Amino acid sequence: DQQVKQNSPSLSVQEGRISILNCDYTNSMFDYFLWYKKYPAEGPTFLISISSIKDKNEDGRFTVFLNKSAKHLSLHIVPSQPGDSAVYFCAAHSNYQLIWGAGTKLIIKP
Amino acid sequence: DGGITQSPKYLFRKEGQNVTLSCEQNLNHDAMYWYRQDPGQGLRLIYYSQIVNDFQKGDIAEGYSVSREKKESFPLTVTSAQKNPTAFYLCASSIGRQILQPQHFGDGTRLSIL
């Protein structure tokens, strides 16, 4: 039973356009959400986070939106760059543990 | 240059053999974690440690063991009791579990069965 779901295994976006990565969750007790980025043969690196008391957090080209009623969050990358090609993981915090989604592979086309 | 070092990068295990994965951090972090990643799945927590000489089971601890004798080291042993050990193993650390600080990851160890 996956509590955090990333339903798109992969996403292809033209360079310069907006990339939107989605994440759905089932547990309303999750109070904090994080996005991590992972390149092949490397560990994930922290990208951006959002508390459940907010609906938006922005950091440069990256914005995370949280819709608590829909139990949905999304990561927007604008504009998309070739270096953004990676696997993106959504993770949710509950009881001092992180529950991870399966990841979405983002491919930025030149 | 602070970070987390995992070794080896690739490891092969024979049937019935125990193997140990190394994880060292020089970030002065109190909390350390071991995760397992299988294809098409998210990371799953094996064990975590909040402080030296203390560790707790995660969701999939069966067939694994850990120790935390030093703050900077958190080795993971994959025992012969783990019947499906082939996976990508990631070690992480954070300042503490009480504060929601992002976890910093090593580059992983890929374990395969011979």
XYZ file of C-alpha atoms in Angstrom:
224
model
C 0.000 0.000 0.000
C 1.866 3.049 -1.276
C 1.220 6.113 0.819
C 3.156 8.377 -1.549
C 2.595 7.911 -5.270
C 4.320 9.394 -8.260
C 2.174 8.062 -11.065
C 4.359 9.185 -13.964
C 7.499 7.040 -14.260
C 8.913 9.483 -16.804
C 8.333 12.922 -18.289
C 9.873 14.564 -21.333
C 9.978 18.376 -21.610
C 11.485 20.795 -24.101
C 14.346 22.935 -22.815
C 13.088 26.351 -21.703
C 9.529 25.146 -21.035
C 7.915 24.356 -17.690
C 8.337 20.916 -16.097
C 5.571 19.824 -13.729
C 6.127 16.755 -11.568
C 3.241 15.406 -9.551
C 2.913 13.523 -6.283
C -0.177 12.179 -4.501
C -0.420 10.968 -0.932
C -3.002 9.163 1.146
C -2.108 9.955 4.760
C -3.559 13.240 6.002
C -1.146 13.147 8.965
C 1.845 13.946 6.758
C 3.068 17.356 7.922
C 6.072 18.075 5.748
C 6.976 17.254 2.166
C 10.319 17.227 0.391
C 11.559 16.874 -3.161
C 14.900 15.237 -3.911
C 16.769 15.013 -7.197
C 18.920 12.050 -8.165
C 21.470 11.644 -10.929
C 22.560 8.137 -12.035
C 25.125 6.480 -9.747
C 24.740 9.227 -7.140
C 22.687 9.618 -3.988
C 19.618 11.886 -3.914
C 20.157 15.556 -3.112
C 17.634 17.763 -1.366
C 15.867 20.234 -3.632
C 12.969 21.970 -1.894
C 10.442 21.368 0.872
C 7.049 22.584 2.069
C 5.251 22.473 5.372
C 1.629 21.359 5.465
C 0.627 24.793 6.780
C 1.666 26.404 3.501
C 0.410 25.974 -0.032
C 3.434 27.240 -1.923
C 7.187 27.484 -1.528
C 9.534 28.973 -4.077
C 13.303 28.749 -4.528
C 14.668 30.187 -7.735
C 13.435 28.143 -10.680
C 11.744 25.622 -8.381
C 8.276 26.003 -6.868
C 6.366 23.418 -4.897
C 2.590 23.636 -4.583
C 0.570 21.775 -1.963
C -3.169 21.081 -2.222
C -4.113 19.489 1.079
C -7.755 18.901 0.222
C -6.700 16.901 -2.827
C -3.676 15.370 -1.060
C -1.570 16.433 -3.990
C 1.666 18.284 -4.438
C 3.556 19.331 -7.518
C 7.017 20.589 -8.359
C 7.331 23.220 -11.087
C 10.638 23.912 -12.774
C 10.757 27.059 -14.903
C 12.565 27.335 -17.231
C 13.716 23.736 -17.634
C 17.418 23.265 -18.315
C 19.421 20.265 -19.579
C 20.994 19.828 -16.126
C 17.511 19.234 -14.703
C 17.418 15.799 -16.376
C 17.326 13.441 -13.401
C 14.993 11.322 -11.307
C 12.853 13.346 -8.900
C 11.569 11.825 -5.666
C 8.745 13.130 -3.551
C 8.921 12.269 0.173
C 6.490 12.870 3.031
C 7.279 13.143 6.707
C 5.363 11.374 9.408
C 6.452 10.383 12.898
C 10.113 11.216 12.243
C 10.280 9.005 9.151
C 10.250 9.817 5.463
C 7.909 7.912 3.147
C 9.165 8.016 -0.431
C 7.515 7.909 -3.820
C 8.939 5.729 -6.602
C 10.336 8.693 -8.525
C 9.756 10.364 -11.893
C 12.487 10.461 -14.512
C 12.606 13.914 -16.098
C 14.191 14.227 -19.523
C 14.891 17.704 -20.864
C 15.083 17.746 -24.648
C 17.327 20.328 -26.373
C 34.814 19.011 2.018
C 32.102 17.388 4.129
C 30.007 14.508 2.965
C 29.012 10.876 3.209
C 31.183 8.100 1.833
C 29.778 4.690 1.040
C 31.969 1.759 0.086
C 32.251 -0.320 -1.897
C 30.322 1.022 -4.876
C 29.590 -2.511 -6.097
C 29.449 -5.661 -3.974
C 28.753 -9.283 -4.776
C 27.514 -11.799 -2.256
C 27.594 -15.561 -2.378
C 24.716 -17.608 -1.045
C 24.859 -17.951 2.745
C 27.412 -15.191 3.130
C 27.200 -12.076 5.296
C 28.458 -8.837 3.779
C 29.025 -5.423 5.352
C 28.422 -2.087 3.656
C 30.406 0.856 4.951
C 29.026 4.354 5.590
C 31.157 7.186 6.971
C 30.186 10.849 7.401
C 32.234 13.884 8.369
C 29.285 16.268 8.657
C 29.090 15.906 12.445
C 25.491 14.736 12.046
C 23.798 12.919 14.912
C 21.277 10.911 12.879
C 22.121 8.280 10.269
C 19.921 6.086 8.100
C 20.059 3.090 5.784
C 17.654 2.773 2.879
C 17.086 0.149 0.240
C 15.933 0.999 -3.275
C 14.470 -1.571 -5.673
C 13.608 -0.860 -9.313
C 10.383 1.114 -9.687
C 10.048 1.676 -5.952
C 10.773 4.446 -3.523
C 13.395 4.269 -0.821
C 12.508 2.035 2.112
C 13.998 2.518 5.555
C 16.027 -0.393 6.944
C 17.530 1.037 10.144
C 18.187 4.436 11.649
C 20.272 5.785 14.495
C 19.747 9.034 16.367
C 22.820 8.825 18.544
C 25.901 6.726 19.163
C 25.199 3.250 20.556
C 21.513 3.505 19.721
C 19.594 2.387 16.631
C 16.045 1.508 15.673
C 14.451 -0.790 13.117
C 12.816 0.706 10.089
C 10.154 -0.844 7.890
C 12.277 -3.665 6.427
C 14.907 -4.543 9.068
C 14.602 -8.325 8.798
C 17.817 -9.912 7.543
C 19.910 -6.818 8.303
C 21.966 -5.627 11.259
C 23.741 -2.368 12.104
C 26.054 -0.867 14.705
C 26.770 2.719 15.748
C 29.951 2.659 17.813
C 31.174 5.989 16.478
C 29.258 9.117 15.507
C 30.730 9.152 12.024
C 30.210 5.490 11.158
C 27.071 3.401 10.590
C 27.887 0.077 8.872
C 25.126 -2.183 7.573
C 25.485 -5.978 7.512
C 23.350 -7.910 5.068
C 23.031 -11.332 6.629
C 22.327 -14.694 5.008
C 18.814 -14.395 6.459
C 18.044 -11.697 3.894
C 16.723 -13.853 1.056
C 16.457 -11.122 -1.547
C 19.418 -8.812 -0.969
C 19.931 -7.627 -4.537
C 19.246 -3.879 -4.413
C 20.756 -0.424 -4.294
C 21.609 0.619 -0.729
C 21.766 4.247 0.326
C 23.137 5.694 3.536
C 22.027 9.130 4.724
C 22.593 11.472 7.642
C 20.914 14.529 9.102
C 21.629 16.980 11.899
C 18.986 15.308 14.058
C 15.593 13.693 13.867
C 13.935 16.159 16.195
C 14.509 18.950 13.756
C 13.230 18.516 10.217
C 16.521 18.876 8.436
C 17.073 17.426 4.986
C 18.918 14.174 4.802
C 22.263 14.080 3.015
C 22.966 10.934 1.017
C 26.002 8.961 -0.033
C 26.341 7.681 -3.593
C 25.126 4.197 -2.752
C 26.285 0.586 -2.905
C 24.835 -1.818 -5.433
C 24.660 -5.345 -4.024
C 24.226 -8.369 -6.272
C 24.074 -12.114 -5.708
C 26.641 -14.365 -7.380
